[in-house]
């Protein structure tokens, strides 16, 4: 069985005891940056939380980011079957199938998600949750253009007997996914900061 280093019952007692100490330390000096005693107790609490997890769980948690942001994208790119050839890159970018797929994903998802939401709110069929604005919906709609796996599956079905067009479609999917991810991330970062300042 998977066992943590620290017994859960002992952890609960440890947290209660540490919380009392943290309250006392915080009363003596509410400035968290200069209150070294309080900071050391926060670090101790974080260490205790780690000990409450089994080593396999800690390893899984540490591997999450590299797997999500490196292993899976490389795996998806390798399975996409898109040969990287700089000489044919310019031709692929200007191909009608590439452009159609690119704009279909990048602009189509943006117009579909953000536009439908805006119309639904405008007509009173729905309303945005508190604290959420249409600028947030636009950012999420941009990220919706990252349709890598299902888009390639549909392209495989649509261009089953047309290998050259299939390659162009996959190139468009890759470009749209990259553009949508970058544009959505920048949009949300910019407007999140603006909303926080207001």
mmCIF file of C-alpha atoms in Angstrom:
data_model
loop_
_atom_site.group_PDB
_atom_site.id
_atom_site.type_symbol
_atom_site.label_atom_id
_atom_site.label_comp_id
_atom_site.label_asym_id
_atom_site.label_seq_id
_atom_site.Cartn_x
_atom_site.Cartn_y
_atom_site.Cartn_z
ATOM 1 C CA UNK A 1 0.000 0.000 0.000
ATOM 2 C CA UNK A 2 1.023 3.611 -0.586
ATOM 3 C CA UNK A 3 1.852 5.227 2.765
ATOM 4 C CA UNK A 4 2.758 8.809 3.549
ATOM 5 C CA UNK A 5 5.781 9.611 5.692
ATOM 6 C CA UNK A 6 3.566 11.324 8.270
ATOM 7 C CA UNK A 7 0.458 9.761 9.814
ATOM 8 C CA UNK A 8 -2.676 11.816 8.892
ATOM 9 C CA UNK A 9 -3.807 12.007 12.533
ATOM 10 C CA UNK A 10 -0.380 13.283 13.562
ATOM 11 C CA UNK A 11 -0.513 15.808 10.712
ATOM 12 C CA UNK A 12 -3.833 17.217 11.936
ATOM 13 C CA UNK A 13 -2.421 17.647 15.447
ATOM 14 C CA UNK A 14 0.706 19.222 13.991
ATOM 15 C CA UNK A 15 -1.348 21.680 11.907
ATOM 16 C CA UNK A 16 -3.510 22.731 14.878
ATOM 17 C CA UNK A 17 -0.426 23.320 16.999
ATOM 18 C CA UNK A 18 1.329 25.194 14.191
ATOM 19 C CA UNK A 19 -1.769 27.318 13.473
ATOM 20 C CA UNK A 20 -1.783 28.522 17.092
ATOM 21 C CA UNK A 21 1.901 29.407 16.863
ATOM 22 C CA UNK A 22 1.324 31.201 13.552
ATOM 23 C CA UNK A 23 -1.507 33.266 15.086
ATOM 24 C CA UNK A 24 0.760 34.328 17.954
ATOM 25 C CA UNK A 25 3.584 35.204 15.566
ATOM 26 C CA UNK A 26 1.262 37.186 13.292
ATOM 27 C CA UNK A 27 -0.077 39.244 16.205
ATOM 28 C CA UNK A 28 3.479 40.220 17.163
ATOM 29 C CA UNK A 29 4.252 41.463 13.647
ATOM 30 C CA UNK A 30 1.697 41.586 10.810
ATOM 31 C CA UNK A 31 4.369 42.500 8.248
ATOM 32 C CA UNK A 32 4.835 39.076 6.660
ATOM 33 C CA UNK A 33 8.060 40.052 4.873
ATOM 34 C CA UNK A 34 9.849 41.068 8.104
ATOM 35 C CA UNK A 35 8.177 38.535 10.378
ATOM 36 C CA UNK A 36 10.761 35.752 10.018
ATOM 37 C CA UNK A 37 9.154 33.569 12.654
ATOM 38 C CA UNK A 38 5.830 33.567 10.814
ATOM 39 C CA UNK A 39 7.554 32.822 7.493
ATOM 40 C CA UNK A 40 9.440 29.884 8.970
ATOM 41 C CA UNK A 41 6.171 28.477 10.318
ATOM 42 C CA UNK A 42 4.556 28.783 6.880
ATOM 43 C CA UNK A 43 7.497 26.846 5.403
ATOM 44 C CA UNK A 44 7.110 24.222 8.146
ATOM 45 C CA UNK A 45 3.426 23.896 7.262
ATOM 46 C CA UNK A 46 4.277 23.360 3.591
ATOM 47 C CA UNK A 47 6.846 20.701 4.538
ATOM 48 C CA UNK A 48 4.258 18.975 6.727
ATOM 49 C CA UNK A 49 1.797 18.904 3.833
ATOM 50 C CA UNK A 50 4.465 17.213 1.697
ATOM 51 C CA UNK A 51 5.080 14.587 4.349
ATOM 52 C CA UNK A 52 1.350 13.772 4.379
ATOM 53 C CA UNK A 53 1.652 12.530 0.811
ATOM 54 C CA UNK A 54 3.188 9.263 -0.244
ATOM 55 C CA UNK A 55 6.495 9.525 -2.163
ATOM 56 C CA UNK A 56 4.756 8.319 -5.336
ATOM 57 C CA UNK A 57 2.181 11.118 -4.996
ATOM 58 C CA UNK A 58 4.934 13.700 -4.481
ATOM 59 C CA UNK A 59 6.713 12.429 -7.598
ATOM 60 C CA UNK A 60 3.465 12.566 -9.594
ATOM 61 C CA UNK A 61 2.890 16.161 -8.469
ATOM 62 C CA UNK A 62 6.448 17.197 -9.417
ATOM 63 C CA UNK A 63 6.175 15.564 -12.851
ATOM 64 C CA UNK A 64 2.819 17.186 -13.679
ATOM 65 C CA UNK A 65 4.204 20.422 -15.215
ATOM 66 C CA UNK A 66 6.970 18.854 -17.338
ATOM 67 C CA UNK A 67 4.548 16.208 -18.603
ATOM 68 C CA UNK A 68 1.768 18.715 -19.358
ATOM 69 C CA UNK A 69 3.982 21.338 -21.009
ATOM 70 C CA UNK A 70 6.726 19.248 -22.592
ATOM 71 C CA UNK A 71 6.033 15.514 -22.918
ATOM 72 C CA UNK A 72 2.417 15.706 -24.137
ATOM 73 C CA UNK A 73 3.035 18.505 -26.702
ATOM 74 C CA UNK A 74 6.087 16.670 -28.097
ATOM 75 C CA UNK A 75 4.068 13.430 -28.212
ATOM 76 C CA UNK A 76 1.165 15.183 -29.973
ATOM 77 C CA UNK A 77 3.522 16.841 -32.460
ATOM 78 C CA UNK A 78 5.262 13.539 -33.220
ATOM 79 C CA UNK A 79 1.914 11.789 -33.754
ATOM 80 C CA UNK A 80 0.646 14.593 -35.993
ATOM 81 C CA UNK A 81 2.937 13.364 -38.743
ATOM 82 C CA UNK A 82 3.934 16.819 -39.969
ATOM 83 C CA UNK A 83 7.398 16.764 -41.551
ATOM 84 C CA UNK A 84 9.406 19.873 -40.701
ATOM 85 C CA UNK A 85 10.812 21.128 -43.982
ATOM 86 C CA UNK A 86 11.809 24.787 -44.136
ATOM 87 C CA UNK A 87 11.782 24.820 -47.954
ATOM 88 C CA UNK A 88 8.121 23.778 -48.141
ATOM 89 C CA UNK A 89 7.039 25.888 -45.169
ATOM 90 C CA UNK A 90 6.284 29.017 -47.225
ATOM 91 C CA UNK A 91 4.241 26.964 -49.692
ATOM 92 C CA UNK A 92 2.291 25.341 -46.849
ATOM 93 C CA UNK A 93 1.484 28.707 -45.240
ATOM 94 C CA UNK A 94 0.001 30.073 -48.486
ATOM 95 C CA UNK A 95 -1.961 26.904 -49.367
ATOM 96 C CA UNK A 96 -5.788 27.376 -49.414
ATOM 97 C CA UNK A 97 -6.385 24.325 -47.201
ATOM 98 C CA UNK A 98 -3.868 25.560 -44.629
ATOM 99 C CA UNK A 99 -5.414 29.036 -44.578
ATOM 100 C CA UNK A 100 -8.956 27.642 -44.411
ATOM 101 C CA UNK A 101 -8.163 25.401 -41.462
ATOM 102 C CA UNK A 102 -6.162 28.142 -39.733
ATOM 103 C CA UNK A 103 -8.900 30.769 -39.947
ATOM 104 C CA UNK A 104 -11.586 28.180 -39.242
ATOM 105 C CA UNK A 105 -9.948 27.345 -35.924
ATOM 106 C CA UNK A 106 -8.540 30.728 -34.948
ATOM 107 C CA UNK A 107 -11.400 33.008 -36.026
ATOM 108 C CA UNK A 108 -14.182 30.414 -36.105
ATOM 109 C CA UNK A 109 -13.789 29.435 -32.475
ATOM 110 C CA UNK A 110 -13.427 33.076 -31.442
ATOM 111 C CA UNK A 111 -16.596 34.154 -33.261
ATOM 112 C CA UNK A 112 -18.522 31.035 -32.283
ATOM 113 C CA UNK A 113 -17.762 31.044 -28.555
ATOM 114 C CA UNK A 114 -17.569 34.775 -27.850
ATOM 115 C CA UNK A 115 -20.272 35.717 -30.360
ATOM 116 C CA UNK A 116 -22.805 33.158 -29.146
ATOM 117 C CA UNK A 117 -22.155 34.131 -25.516
ATOM 118 C CA UNK A 118 -22.559 37.836 -26.309
ATOM 119 C CA UNK A 119 -25.850 37.230 -28.184
ATOM 120 C CA UNK A 120 -27.180 34.987 -25.389
ATOM 121 C CA UNK A 121 -26.404 37.646 -22.760
ATOM 122 C CA UNK A 122 -27.733 40.461 -24.975
ATOM 123 C CA UNK A 123 -31.058 38.675 -25.545
ATOM 124 C CA UNK A 124 -31.387 37.796 -21.861
ATOM 125 C CA UNK A 125 -31.140 34.012 -22.272
ATOM 126 C CA UNK A 126 -28.195 33.960 -19.905
ATOM 127 C CA UNK A 127 -25.998 36.199 -17.791
ATOM 128 C CA UNK A 128 -22.326 36.185 -16.950
ATOM 129 C CA UNK A 129 -21.333 35.087 -13.433
ATOM 130 C CA UNK A 130 -20.320 37.812 -11.000
ATOM 131 C CA UNK A 131 -16.813 39.120 -11.680
ATOM 132 C CA UNK A 132 -16.750 37.721 -15.213
ATOM 133 C CA UNK A 133 -16.719 40.059 -18.220
ATOM 134 C CA UNK A 134 -16.926 39.617 -21.967
ATOM 135 C CA UNK A 135 -13.189 40.304 -22.145
ATOM 136 C CA UNK A 136 -12.661 37.049 -20.211
ATOM 137 C CA UNK A 137 -14.952 35.194 -22.619
ATOM 138 C CA UNK A 138 -12.982 36.537 -25.591
ATOM 139 C CA UNK A 139 -9.750 35.253 -24.019
ATOM 140 C CA UNK A 140 -11.249 31.810 -23.455
ATOM 141 C CA UNK A 141 -12.670 31.854 -26.997
ATOM 142 C CA UNK A 142 -9.189 32.520 -28.352
ATOM 143 C CA UNK A 143 -7.847 29.568 -26.364
ATOM 144 C CA UNK A 144 -10.677 27.493 -27.833
ATOM 145 C CA UNK A 145 -8.773 27.549 -31.123
ATOM 146 C CA UNK A 146 -6.340 25.017 -29.623
ATOM 147 C CA UNK A 147 -8.146 22.068 -31.160
ATOM 148 C CA UNK A 148 -5.202 19.827 -31.793
ATOM 149 C CA UNK A 149 -6.255 16.197 -31.232
ATOM 150 C CA UNK A 150 -9.855 16.254 -32.479
ATOM 151 C CA UNK A 151 -8.980 18.561 -35.377
ATOM 152 C CA UNK A 152 -6.323 16.160 -36.646
ATOM 153 C CA UNK A 153 -8.773 13.272 -36.264
ATOM 154 C CA UNK A 154 -11.363 15.120 -38.403
ATOM 155 C CA UNK A 155 -8.671 16.072 -40.940
ATOM 156 C CA UNK A 156 -7.647 12.402 -41.208
ATOM 157 C CA UNK A 157 -11.260 11.513 -42.001
ATOM 158 C CA UNK A 158 -11.813 14.396 -44.415
ATOM 159 C CA UNK A 159 -8.630 13.989 -46.443
ATOM 160 C CA UNK A 160 -8.226 10.220 -46.250
ATOM 161 C CA UNK A 161 -7.350 9.870 -49.957
ATOM 162 C CA UNK A 162 -5.547 13.222 -50.303
ATOM 163 C CA UNK A 163 -2.175 13.045 -48.499
ATOM 164 C CA UNK A 164 -0.946 16.454 -49.704
ATOM 165 C CA UNK A 165 -4.128 18.244 -48.558
ATOM 166 C CA UNK A 166 -4.020 16.307 -45.288
ATOM 167 C CA UNK A 167 -0.504 17.608 -44.684
ATOM 168 C CA UNK A 168 -1.679 21.162 -45.386
ATOM 169 C CA UNK A 169 -4.641 20.716 -43.019
ATOM 170 C CA UNK A 170 -2.371 19.445 -40.248
ATOM 171 C CA UNK A 171 -0.039 22.391 -40.830
ATOM 172 C CA UNK A 172 -3.006 24.760 -40.473
ATOM 173 C CA UNK A 173 -4.098 23.028 -37.274
ATOM 174 C CA UNK A 174 -0.619 23.334 -35.814
ATOM 175 C CA UNK A 175 -0.347 27.012 -36.754
ATOM 176 C CA UNK A 176 -3.835 27.815 -35.439
ATOM 177 C CA UNK A 177 -3.218 26.002 -32.162
ATOM 178 C CA UNK A 178 0.034 27.889 -31.650
ATOM 179 C CA UNK A 179 -1.485 31.257 -32.586
ATOM 180 C CA UNK A 180 -4.595 30.670 -30.454
ATOM 181 C CA UNK A 181 -2.554 29.675 -27.410
ATOM 182 C CA UNK A 182 -0.268 32.707 -27.637
ATOM 183 C CA UNK A 183 -3.075 35.177 -28.441
ATOM 184 C CA UNK A 184 -5.363 33.826 -25.698
ATOM 185 C CA UNK A 185 -2.631 33.877 -23.064
ATOM 186 C CA UNK A 186 -1.580 37.447 -23.929
ATOM 187 C CA UNK A 187 -5.208 38.643 -24.055
ATOM 188 C CA UNK A 188 -6.051 37.183 -20.639
ATOM 189 C CA UNK A 189 -2.830 38.473 -19.067
ATOM 190 C CA UNK A 190 -3.424 42.025 -20.348
ATOM 191 C CA UNK A 191 -7.103 42.248 -19.444
ATOM 192 C CA UNK A 192 -6.699 40.448 -16.107
ATOM 193 C CA UNK A 193 -4.199 43.125 -15.063
ATOM 194 C CA UNK A 194 -6.523 45.914 -16.282
ATOM 195 C CA UNK A 195 -9.482 44.441 -14.366
ATOM 196 C CA UNK A 196 -7.365 44.062 -11.230
ATOM 197 C CA UNK A 197 -6.286 47.735 -11.426
ATOM 198 C CA UNK A 198 -9.910 48.965 -11.794
#
